[in-house]
CSV table of C-alpha atoms in Angstrom, one decimal:
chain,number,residue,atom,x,y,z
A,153,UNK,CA,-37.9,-17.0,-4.8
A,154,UNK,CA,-34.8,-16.6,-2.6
A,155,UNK,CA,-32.9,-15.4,-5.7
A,156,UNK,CA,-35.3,-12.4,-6.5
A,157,UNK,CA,-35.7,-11.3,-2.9
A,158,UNK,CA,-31.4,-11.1,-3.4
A,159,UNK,CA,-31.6,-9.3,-6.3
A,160,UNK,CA,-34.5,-6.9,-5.0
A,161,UNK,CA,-32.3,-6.3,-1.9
A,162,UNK,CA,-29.6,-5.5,-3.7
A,163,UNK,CA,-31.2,-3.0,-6.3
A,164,UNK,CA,-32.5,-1.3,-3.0
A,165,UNK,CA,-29.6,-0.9,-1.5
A,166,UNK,CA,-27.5,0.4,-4.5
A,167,UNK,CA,-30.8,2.8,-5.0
A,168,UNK,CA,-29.9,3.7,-2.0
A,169,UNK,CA,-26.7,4.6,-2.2
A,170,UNK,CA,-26.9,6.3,-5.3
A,171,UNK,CA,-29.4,8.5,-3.6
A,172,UNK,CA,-27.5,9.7,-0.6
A,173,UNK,CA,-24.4,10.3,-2.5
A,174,UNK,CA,-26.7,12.7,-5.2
A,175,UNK,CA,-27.6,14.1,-1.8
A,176,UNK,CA,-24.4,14.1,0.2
A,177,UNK,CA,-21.3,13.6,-2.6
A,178,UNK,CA,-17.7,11.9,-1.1
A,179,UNK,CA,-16.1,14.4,-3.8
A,180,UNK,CA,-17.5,17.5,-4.8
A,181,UNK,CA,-16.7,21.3,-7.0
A,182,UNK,CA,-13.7,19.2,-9.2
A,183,UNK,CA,-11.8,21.3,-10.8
A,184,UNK,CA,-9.3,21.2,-13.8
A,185,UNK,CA,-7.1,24.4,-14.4
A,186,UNK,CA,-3.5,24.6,-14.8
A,187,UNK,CA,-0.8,28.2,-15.9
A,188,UNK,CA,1.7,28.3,-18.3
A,189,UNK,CA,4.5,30.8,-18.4
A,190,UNK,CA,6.6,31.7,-21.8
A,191,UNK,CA,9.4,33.5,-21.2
A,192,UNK,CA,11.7,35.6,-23.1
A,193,UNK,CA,15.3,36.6,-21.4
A,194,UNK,CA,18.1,38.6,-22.0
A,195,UNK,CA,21.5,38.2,-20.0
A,196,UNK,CA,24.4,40.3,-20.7
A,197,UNK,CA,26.7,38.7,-17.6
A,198,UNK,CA,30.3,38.5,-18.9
A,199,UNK,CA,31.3,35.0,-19.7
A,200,UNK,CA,27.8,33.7,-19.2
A,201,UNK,CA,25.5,35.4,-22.1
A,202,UNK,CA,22.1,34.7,-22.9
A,203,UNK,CA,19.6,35.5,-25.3
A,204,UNK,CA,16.5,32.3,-25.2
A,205,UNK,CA,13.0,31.8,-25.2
A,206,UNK,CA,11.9,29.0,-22.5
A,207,UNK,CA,8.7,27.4,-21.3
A,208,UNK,CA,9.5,28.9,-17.9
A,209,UNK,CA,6.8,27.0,-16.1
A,210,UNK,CA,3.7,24.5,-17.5
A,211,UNK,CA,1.5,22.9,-14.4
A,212,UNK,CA,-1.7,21.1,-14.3
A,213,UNK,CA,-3.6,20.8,-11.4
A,214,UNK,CA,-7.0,19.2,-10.0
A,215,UNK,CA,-8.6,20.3,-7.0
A,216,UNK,CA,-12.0,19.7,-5.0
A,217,UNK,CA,-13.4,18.8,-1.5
A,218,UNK,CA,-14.0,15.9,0.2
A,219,UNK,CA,-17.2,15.0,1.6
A,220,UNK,CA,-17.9,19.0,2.6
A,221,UNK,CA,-15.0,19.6,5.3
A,222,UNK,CA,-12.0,18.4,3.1
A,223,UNK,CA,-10.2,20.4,0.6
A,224,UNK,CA,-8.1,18.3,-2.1
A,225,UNK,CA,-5.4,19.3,-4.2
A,226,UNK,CA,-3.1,17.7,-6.6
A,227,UNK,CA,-0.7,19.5,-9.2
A,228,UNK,CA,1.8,18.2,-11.6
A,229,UNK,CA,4.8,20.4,-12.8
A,230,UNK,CA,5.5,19.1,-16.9
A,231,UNK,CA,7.5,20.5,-18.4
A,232,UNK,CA,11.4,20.2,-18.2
A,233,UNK,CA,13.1,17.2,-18.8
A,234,UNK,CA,14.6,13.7,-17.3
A,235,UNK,CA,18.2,14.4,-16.5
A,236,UNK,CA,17.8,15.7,-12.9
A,237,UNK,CA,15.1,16.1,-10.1
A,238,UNK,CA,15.6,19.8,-10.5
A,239,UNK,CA,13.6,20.3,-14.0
A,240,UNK,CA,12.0,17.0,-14.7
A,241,UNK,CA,8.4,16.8,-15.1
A,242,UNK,CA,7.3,16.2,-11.3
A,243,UNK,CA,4.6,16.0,-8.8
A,244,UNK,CA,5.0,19.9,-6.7
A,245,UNK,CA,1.2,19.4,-4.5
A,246,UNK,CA,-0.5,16.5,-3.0
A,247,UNK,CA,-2.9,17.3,0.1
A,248,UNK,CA,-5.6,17.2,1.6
A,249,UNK,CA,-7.0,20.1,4.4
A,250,UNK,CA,-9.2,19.9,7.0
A,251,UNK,CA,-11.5,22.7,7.2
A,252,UNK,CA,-14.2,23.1,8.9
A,253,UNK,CA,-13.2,26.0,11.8
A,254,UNK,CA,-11.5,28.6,10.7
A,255,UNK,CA,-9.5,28.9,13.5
A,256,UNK,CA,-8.3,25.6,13.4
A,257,UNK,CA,-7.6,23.8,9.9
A,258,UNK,CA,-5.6,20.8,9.5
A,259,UNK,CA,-3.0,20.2,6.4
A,260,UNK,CA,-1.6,16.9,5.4
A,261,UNK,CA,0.4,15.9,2.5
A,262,UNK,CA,2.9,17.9,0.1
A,263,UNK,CA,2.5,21.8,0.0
A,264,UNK,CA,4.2,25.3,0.4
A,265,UNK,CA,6.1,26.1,3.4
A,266,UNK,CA,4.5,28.4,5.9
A,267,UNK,CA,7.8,30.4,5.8
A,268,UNK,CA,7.5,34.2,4.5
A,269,UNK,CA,4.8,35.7,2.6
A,270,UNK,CA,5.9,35.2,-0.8
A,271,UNK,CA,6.6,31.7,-0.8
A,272,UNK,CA,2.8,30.5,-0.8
A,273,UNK,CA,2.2,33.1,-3.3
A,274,UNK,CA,1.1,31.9,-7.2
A,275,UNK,CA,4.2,32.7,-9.4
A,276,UNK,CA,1.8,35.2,-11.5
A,277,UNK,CA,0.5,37.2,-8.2
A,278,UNK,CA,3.7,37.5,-6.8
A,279,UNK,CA,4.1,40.2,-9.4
A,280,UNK,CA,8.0,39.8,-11.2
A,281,UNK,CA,9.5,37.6,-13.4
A,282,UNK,CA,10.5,35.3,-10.6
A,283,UNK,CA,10.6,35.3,-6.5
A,284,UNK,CA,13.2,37.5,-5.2
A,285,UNK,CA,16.8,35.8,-4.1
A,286,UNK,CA,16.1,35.9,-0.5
A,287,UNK,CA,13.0,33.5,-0.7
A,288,UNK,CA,14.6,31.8,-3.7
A,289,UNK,CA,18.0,30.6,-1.7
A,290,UNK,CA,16.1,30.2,2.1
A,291,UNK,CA,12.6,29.1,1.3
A,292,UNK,CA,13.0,26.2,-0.4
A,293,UNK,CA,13.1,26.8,-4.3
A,294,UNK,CA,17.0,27.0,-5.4
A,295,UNK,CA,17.8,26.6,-1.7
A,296,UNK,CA,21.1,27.4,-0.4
A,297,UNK,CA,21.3,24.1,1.7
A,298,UNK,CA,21.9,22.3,-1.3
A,299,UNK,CA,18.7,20.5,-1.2
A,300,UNK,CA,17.3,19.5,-4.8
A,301,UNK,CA,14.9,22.5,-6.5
A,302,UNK,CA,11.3,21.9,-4.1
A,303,UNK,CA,9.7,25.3,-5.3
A,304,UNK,CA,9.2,26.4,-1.9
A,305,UNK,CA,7.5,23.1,-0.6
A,306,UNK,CA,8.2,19.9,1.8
A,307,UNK,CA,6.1,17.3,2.6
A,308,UNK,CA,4.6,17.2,5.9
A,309,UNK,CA,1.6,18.2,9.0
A,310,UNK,CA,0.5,21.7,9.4
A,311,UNK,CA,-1.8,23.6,11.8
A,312,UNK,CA,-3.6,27.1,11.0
A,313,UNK,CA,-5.9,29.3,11.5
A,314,UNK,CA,-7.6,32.8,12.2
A,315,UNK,CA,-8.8,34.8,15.2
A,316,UNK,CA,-10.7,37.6,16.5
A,317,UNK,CA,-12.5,38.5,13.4
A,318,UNK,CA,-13.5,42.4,13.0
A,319,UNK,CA,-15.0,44.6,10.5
A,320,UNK,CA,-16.9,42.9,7.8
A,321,UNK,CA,-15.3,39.5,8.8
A,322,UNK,CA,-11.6,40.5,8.5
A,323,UNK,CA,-9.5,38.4,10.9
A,324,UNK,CA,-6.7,40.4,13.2
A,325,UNK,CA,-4.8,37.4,14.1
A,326,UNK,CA,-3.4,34.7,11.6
A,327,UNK,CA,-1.1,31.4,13.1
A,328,UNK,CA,0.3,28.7,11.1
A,329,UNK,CA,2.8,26.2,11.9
A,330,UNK,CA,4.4,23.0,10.8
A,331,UNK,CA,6.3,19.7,11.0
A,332,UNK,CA,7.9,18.4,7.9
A,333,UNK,CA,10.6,16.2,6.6
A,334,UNK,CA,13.1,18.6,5.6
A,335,UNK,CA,13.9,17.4,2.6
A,336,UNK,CA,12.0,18.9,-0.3
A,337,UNK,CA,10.1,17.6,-2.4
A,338,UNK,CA,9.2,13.7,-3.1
A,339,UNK,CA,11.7,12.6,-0.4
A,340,UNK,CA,11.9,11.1,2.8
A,341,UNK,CA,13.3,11.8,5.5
A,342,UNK,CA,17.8,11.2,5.4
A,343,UNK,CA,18.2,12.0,9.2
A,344,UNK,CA,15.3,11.6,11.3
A,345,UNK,CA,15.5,15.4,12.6
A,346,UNK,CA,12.6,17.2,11.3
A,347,UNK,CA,12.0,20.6,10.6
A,348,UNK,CA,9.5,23.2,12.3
A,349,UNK,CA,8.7,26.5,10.2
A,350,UNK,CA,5.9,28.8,10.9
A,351,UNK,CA,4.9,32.3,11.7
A,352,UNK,CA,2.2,34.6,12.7
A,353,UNK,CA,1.0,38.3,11.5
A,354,UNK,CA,-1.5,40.7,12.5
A,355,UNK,CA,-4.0,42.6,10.2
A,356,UNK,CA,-4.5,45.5,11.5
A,357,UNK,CA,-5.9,47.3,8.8
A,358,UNK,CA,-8.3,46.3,5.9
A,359,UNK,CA,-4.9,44.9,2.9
A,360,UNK,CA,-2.2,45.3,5.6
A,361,UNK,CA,-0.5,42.1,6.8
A,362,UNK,CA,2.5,42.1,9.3
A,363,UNK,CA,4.2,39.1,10.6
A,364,UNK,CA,7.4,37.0,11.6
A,365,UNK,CA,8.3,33.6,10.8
A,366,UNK,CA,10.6,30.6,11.7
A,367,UNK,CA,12.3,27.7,10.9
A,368,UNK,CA,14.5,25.0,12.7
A,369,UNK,CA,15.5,22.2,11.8
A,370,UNK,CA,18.1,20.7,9.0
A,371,UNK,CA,18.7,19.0,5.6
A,372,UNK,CA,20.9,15.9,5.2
A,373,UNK,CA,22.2,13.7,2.9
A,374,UNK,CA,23.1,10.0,2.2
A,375,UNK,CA,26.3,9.6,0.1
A,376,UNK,CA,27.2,6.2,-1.2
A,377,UNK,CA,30.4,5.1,-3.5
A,378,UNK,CA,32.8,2.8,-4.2
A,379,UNK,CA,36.5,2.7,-3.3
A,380,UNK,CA,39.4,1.9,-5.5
A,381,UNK,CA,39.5,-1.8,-4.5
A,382,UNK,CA,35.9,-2.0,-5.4
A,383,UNK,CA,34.1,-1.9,-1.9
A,384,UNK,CA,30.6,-0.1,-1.1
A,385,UNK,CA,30.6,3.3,1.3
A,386,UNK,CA,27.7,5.2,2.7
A,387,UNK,CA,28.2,8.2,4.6
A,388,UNK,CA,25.3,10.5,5.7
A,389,UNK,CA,25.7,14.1,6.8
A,390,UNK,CA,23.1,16.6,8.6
A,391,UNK,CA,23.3,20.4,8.3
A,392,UNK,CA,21.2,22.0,10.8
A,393,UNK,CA,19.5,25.0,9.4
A,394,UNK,CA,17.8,28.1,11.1
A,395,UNK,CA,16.5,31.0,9.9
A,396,UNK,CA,13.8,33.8,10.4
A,397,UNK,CA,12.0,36.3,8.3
A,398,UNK,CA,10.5,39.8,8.9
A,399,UNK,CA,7.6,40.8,6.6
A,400,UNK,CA,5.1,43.3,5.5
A,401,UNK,CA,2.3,43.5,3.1
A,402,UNK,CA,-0.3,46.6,2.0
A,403,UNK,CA,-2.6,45.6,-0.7
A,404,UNK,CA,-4.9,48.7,-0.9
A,405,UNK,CA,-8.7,49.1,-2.8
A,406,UNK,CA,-7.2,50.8,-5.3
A,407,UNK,CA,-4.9,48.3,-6.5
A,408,UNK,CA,-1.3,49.5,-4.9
A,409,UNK,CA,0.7,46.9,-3.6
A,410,UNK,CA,4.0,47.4,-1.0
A,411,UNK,CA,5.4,44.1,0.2
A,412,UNK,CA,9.3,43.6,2.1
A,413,UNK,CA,10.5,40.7,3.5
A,414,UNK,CA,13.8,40.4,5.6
A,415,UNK,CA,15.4,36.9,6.2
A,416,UNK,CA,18.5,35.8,8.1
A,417,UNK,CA,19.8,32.2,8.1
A,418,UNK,CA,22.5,30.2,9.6
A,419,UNK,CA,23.5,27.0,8.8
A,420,UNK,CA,26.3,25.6,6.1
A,421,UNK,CA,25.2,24.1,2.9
A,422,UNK,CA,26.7,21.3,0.2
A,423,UNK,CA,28.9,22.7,-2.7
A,424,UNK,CA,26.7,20.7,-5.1
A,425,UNK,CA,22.8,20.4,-5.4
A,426,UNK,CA,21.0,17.3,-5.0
A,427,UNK,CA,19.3,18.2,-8.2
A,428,UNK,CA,23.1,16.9,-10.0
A,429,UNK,CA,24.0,13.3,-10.4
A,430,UNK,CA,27.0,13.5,-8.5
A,431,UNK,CA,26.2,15.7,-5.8
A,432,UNK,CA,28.3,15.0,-2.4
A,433,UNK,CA,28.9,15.8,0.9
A,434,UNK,CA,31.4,18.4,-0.1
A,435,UNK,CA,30.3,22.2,1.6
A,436,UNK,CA,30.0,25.4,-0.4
A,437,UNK,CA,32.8,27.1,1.4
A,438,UNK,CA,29.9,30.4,2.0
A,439,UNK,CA,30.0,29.6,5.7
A,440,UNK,CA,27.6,29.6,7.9
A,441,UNK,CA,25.5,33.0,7.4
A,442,UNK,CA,23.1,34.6,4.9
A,443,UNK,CA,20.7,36.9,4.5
A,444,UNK,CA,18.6,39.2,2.1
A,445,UNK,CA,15.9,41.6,1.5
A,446,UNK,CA,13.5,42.9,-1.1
A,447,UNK,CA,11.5,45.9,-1.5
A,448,UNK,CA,8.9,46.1,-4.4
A,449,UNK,CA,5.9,48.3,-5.3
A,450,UNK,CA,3.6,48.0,-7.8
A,451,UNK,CA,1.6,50.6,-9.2
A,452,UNK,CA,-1.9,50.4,-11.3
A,453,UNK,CA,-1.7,52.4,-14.4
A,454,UNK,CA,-5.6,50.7,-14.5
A,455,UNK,CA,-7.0,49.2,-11.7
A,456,UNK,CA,-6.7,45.4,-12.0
A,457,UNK,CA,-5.5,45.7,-15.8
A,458,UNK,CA,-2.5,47.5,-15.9
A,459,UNK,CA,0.4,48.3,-13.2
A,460,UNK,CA,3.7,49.3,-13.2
A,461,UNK,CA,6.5,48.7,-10.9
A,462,UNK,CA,10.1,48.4,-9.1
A,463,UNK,CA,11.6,46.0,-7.0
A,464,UNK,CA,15.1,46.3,-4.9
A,465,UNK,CA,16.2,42.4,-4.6
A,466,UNK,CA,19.3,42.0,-2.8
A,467,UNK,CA,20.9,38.7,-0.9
A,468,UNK,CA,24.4,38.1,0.7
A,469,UNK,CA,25.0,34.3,0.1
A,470,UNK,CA,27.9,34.6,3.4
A,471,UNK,CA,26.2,37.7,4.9
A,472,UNK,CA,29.1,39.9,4.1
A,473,UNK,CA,28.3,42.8,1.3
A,474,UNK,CA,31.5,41.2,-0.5
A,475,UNK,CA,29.5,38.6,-2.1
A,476,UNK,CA,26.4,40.2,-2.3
A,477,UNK,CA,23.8,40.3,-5.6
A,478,UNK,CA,21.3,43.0,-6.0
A,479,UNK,CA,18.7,43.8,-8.4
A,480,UNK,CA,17.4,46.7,-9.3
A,481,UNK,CA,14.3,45.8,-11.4
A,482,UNK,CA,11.9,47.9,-13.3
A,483,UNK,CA,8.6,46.8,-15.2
A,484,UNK,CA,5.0,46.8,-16.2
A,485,UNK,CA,2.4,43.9,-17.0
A,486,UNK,CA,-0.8,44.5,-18.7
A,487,UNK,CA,-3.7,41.4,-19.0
A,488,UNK,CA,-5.9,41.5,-21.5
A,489,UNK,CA,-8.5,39.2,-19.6
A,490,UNK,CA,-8.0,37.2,-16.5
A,491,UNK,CA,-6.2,34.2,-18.2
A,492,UNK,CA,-3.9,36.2,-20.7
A,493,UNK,CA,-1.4,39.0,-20.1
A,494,UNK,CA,2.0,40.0,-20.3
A,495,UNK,CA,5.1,41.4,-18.1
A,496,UNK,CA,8.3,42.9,-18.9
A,497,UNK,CA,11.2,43.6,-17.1
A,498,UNK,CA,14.8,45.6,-17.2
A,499,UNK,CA,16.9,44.4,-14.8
A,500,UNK,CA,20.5,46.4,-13.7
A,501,UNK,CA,22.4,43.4,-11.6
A,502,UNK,CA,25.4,44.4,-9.4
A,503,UNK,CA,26.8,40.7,-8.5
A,504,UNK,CA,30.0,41.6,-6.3
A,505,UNK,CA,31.0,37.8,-6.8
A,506,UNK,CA,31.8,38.2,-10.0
A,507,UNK,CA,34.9,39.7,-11.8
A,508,UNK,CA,32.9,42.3,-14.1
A,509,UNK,CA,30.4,43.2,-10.8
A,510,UNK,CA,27.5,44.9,-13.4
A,511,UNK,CA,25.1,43.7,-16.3
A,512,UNK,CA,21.5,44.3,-17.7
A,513,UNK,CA,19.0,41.5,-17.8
A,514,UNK,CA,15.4,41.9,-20.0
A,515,UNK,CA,12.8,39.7,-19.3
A,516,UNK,CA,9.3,39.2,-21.2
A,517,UNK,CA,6.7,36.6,-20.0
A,518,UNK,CA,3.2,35.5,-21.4
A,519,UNK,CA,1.4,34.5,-18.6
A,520,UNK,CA,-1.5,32.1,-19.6
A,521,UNK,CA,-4.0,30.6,-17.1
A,522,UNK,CA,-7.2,27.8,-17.8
């Protein structure tokens, strides 16, 4: 008798429980999508020619909330290879955001830097065939640090939010800001300094965004070899880094986008990256200055279909016009639904650290999304 009223107890009680998670599930909305991007480019840079197809980009990605408040999100980079950290198949998100106020949400885990408008942005939206220099070399994708290829992310704690809502619910006011290792992706922290980044940016019309953004902090790294007479060395070496960026945004009804970002860094970086095998404490030589801005515009030929468009993309690896790169870009995209479409570029590249300063580029991407 004591056996079935066991068993009866505990079929009510996982009855139970099945019940009020129907009602009230831990995980809920799970998602499965993922992008792929196939990319055609031409380079006609003296001494360095190219004319290749590439899987530019292939990520997966799963995404839901957590017991109502939570937002989850998990996305795996995979394509690339196993030679470096730089293109090897490798986990880019992994966090989890508290949201229940808007003007107070809470971020944990591995995710974009809150540094410039760009960076957070999908690399289809942002709109060319890749992020412009300034946010490639100072946001944290080929960063001029020397820090191994993050795609603009860090692992990390971030606060942000939205105030004084106005017409039709658009927020004026928009804060975020955040502690993280410094390091990029998948790492720890090398010198127990962390870094701050952050910004804030009014909105004060309906598409318009305007804002200014920081970071402090620095990136290290932990050297170890071996001597001649066979004994073990480890050195470690911390580069502080600070920068700030300037930035604008229109996106109006009608489909025209305007965006410029300005951004201004100081702070040496390591002559190799920690993407390479053999990267060491060795500087770049650039010194301790850089800088860069793009302008773009994008046009619709048909609203949400078809656009074209122009960007000026120029950065100054020393801050000096010397060794500066600029890009003149010109191009259109066209989708032929909202998980297929297609962008091409021209490209006239005056790179004043070369010998032979100009050359054309051509680009082509299929852009697929599930």
């Amino acid at each position: 008798m004591r056996k079935l009223t066991l068993a009866a107890a505990l079929m009510m009680a996982a009855t139970t429980f099945a019940q009020e998670t129907k009602q009230t599930p831990w995980f809920s909305n799970i998602k499965l999508s993922g992008y792929g991007l196939v990319e055609y480019q031409y380079s006609g840079q003296q001494g360095n020619k190219s004319n290749t197809f590439d899987l530019r980009l292939v990520r997966v990605s799963l995404d839901g909330r957590l017991k109502g408040d939570f937002y989850w999100k998990a996305q795996m980079q995979i394509n690339g290879n196993t030679t470096n950290n730089g293109t090897s198949p490798r986990l880019v998100d992994l966090f989890a955001e508290w949201q229940k106020y808007p003007f107070l949400r809470v971020k944990a885990g591995q995710f974009k830097l809150p540094f410039t408008f760009e960076n957070p942005m999908h690399p289809i939206d942002q709109g060319f065939m890749s992020y412009s220099q300034n946010v490639s070399c100072l946001s944290g994708f080929s960063d001029r640090s020397g820090q191994q290829s993050s795609n603009g992310r860090d692992i990390g704690i971030q606060l942000q939010g939205d105030f004084l809502n106005v017409g039709k619910g658009r927020p004026l006011f928009h804060y975020q800001a955040g502690v993280f290792n410094g390091q990029g992706i998948n790492r720890k922290d090398v010198d127990q300094q962390k870094t701050v980044a952050g910004g804030v940016w009014v909105m004060p019309v309906e598409g318009m965004r305007i804002g200014v953004f920081g970071l402090e902090g620095s990136y290290a790294r932990k050297w170890s070899y071996t001597d001649e007479a066979g004994q073990k060395h480890s050195m470690t070496k911390s580069l502080p880094q600070h920068r700030y960026a300037v930035s604008a945004e229109y996106v109006t009804k009608s489909d025209w986008t305007f965006r410029s970002e300005y951004i201004h860094s100081t702070g040496e970086g390591f002559k190799t990256s920690d993407n390479e095998k053999n990267a060491d404490l060795t500087l770049n030589g650039y010194g301790s200055k850089a800088d860069g801005l793009y302008a773009l515009a994008i046009a619709p030929i048909k609203k949400k279909k078809a656009h074209v468009k122009a960007r000026y993309n120029m950065y100054r690896r020393n801050g000096e016009w010397d060794k500066s790169k600029t890009m003149y870009e010109i191009g259109a995209d066209y989708k032929f639904s909202k998980n297929i479409g297609v962008t091409a570029e021209y490209v006239f590249v005056n790179d004043r650290t070369l010998n032979k300063h100009n050359y054309n580029m051509a680009d082509v991407q299929l852009q697929l999304r599930f």
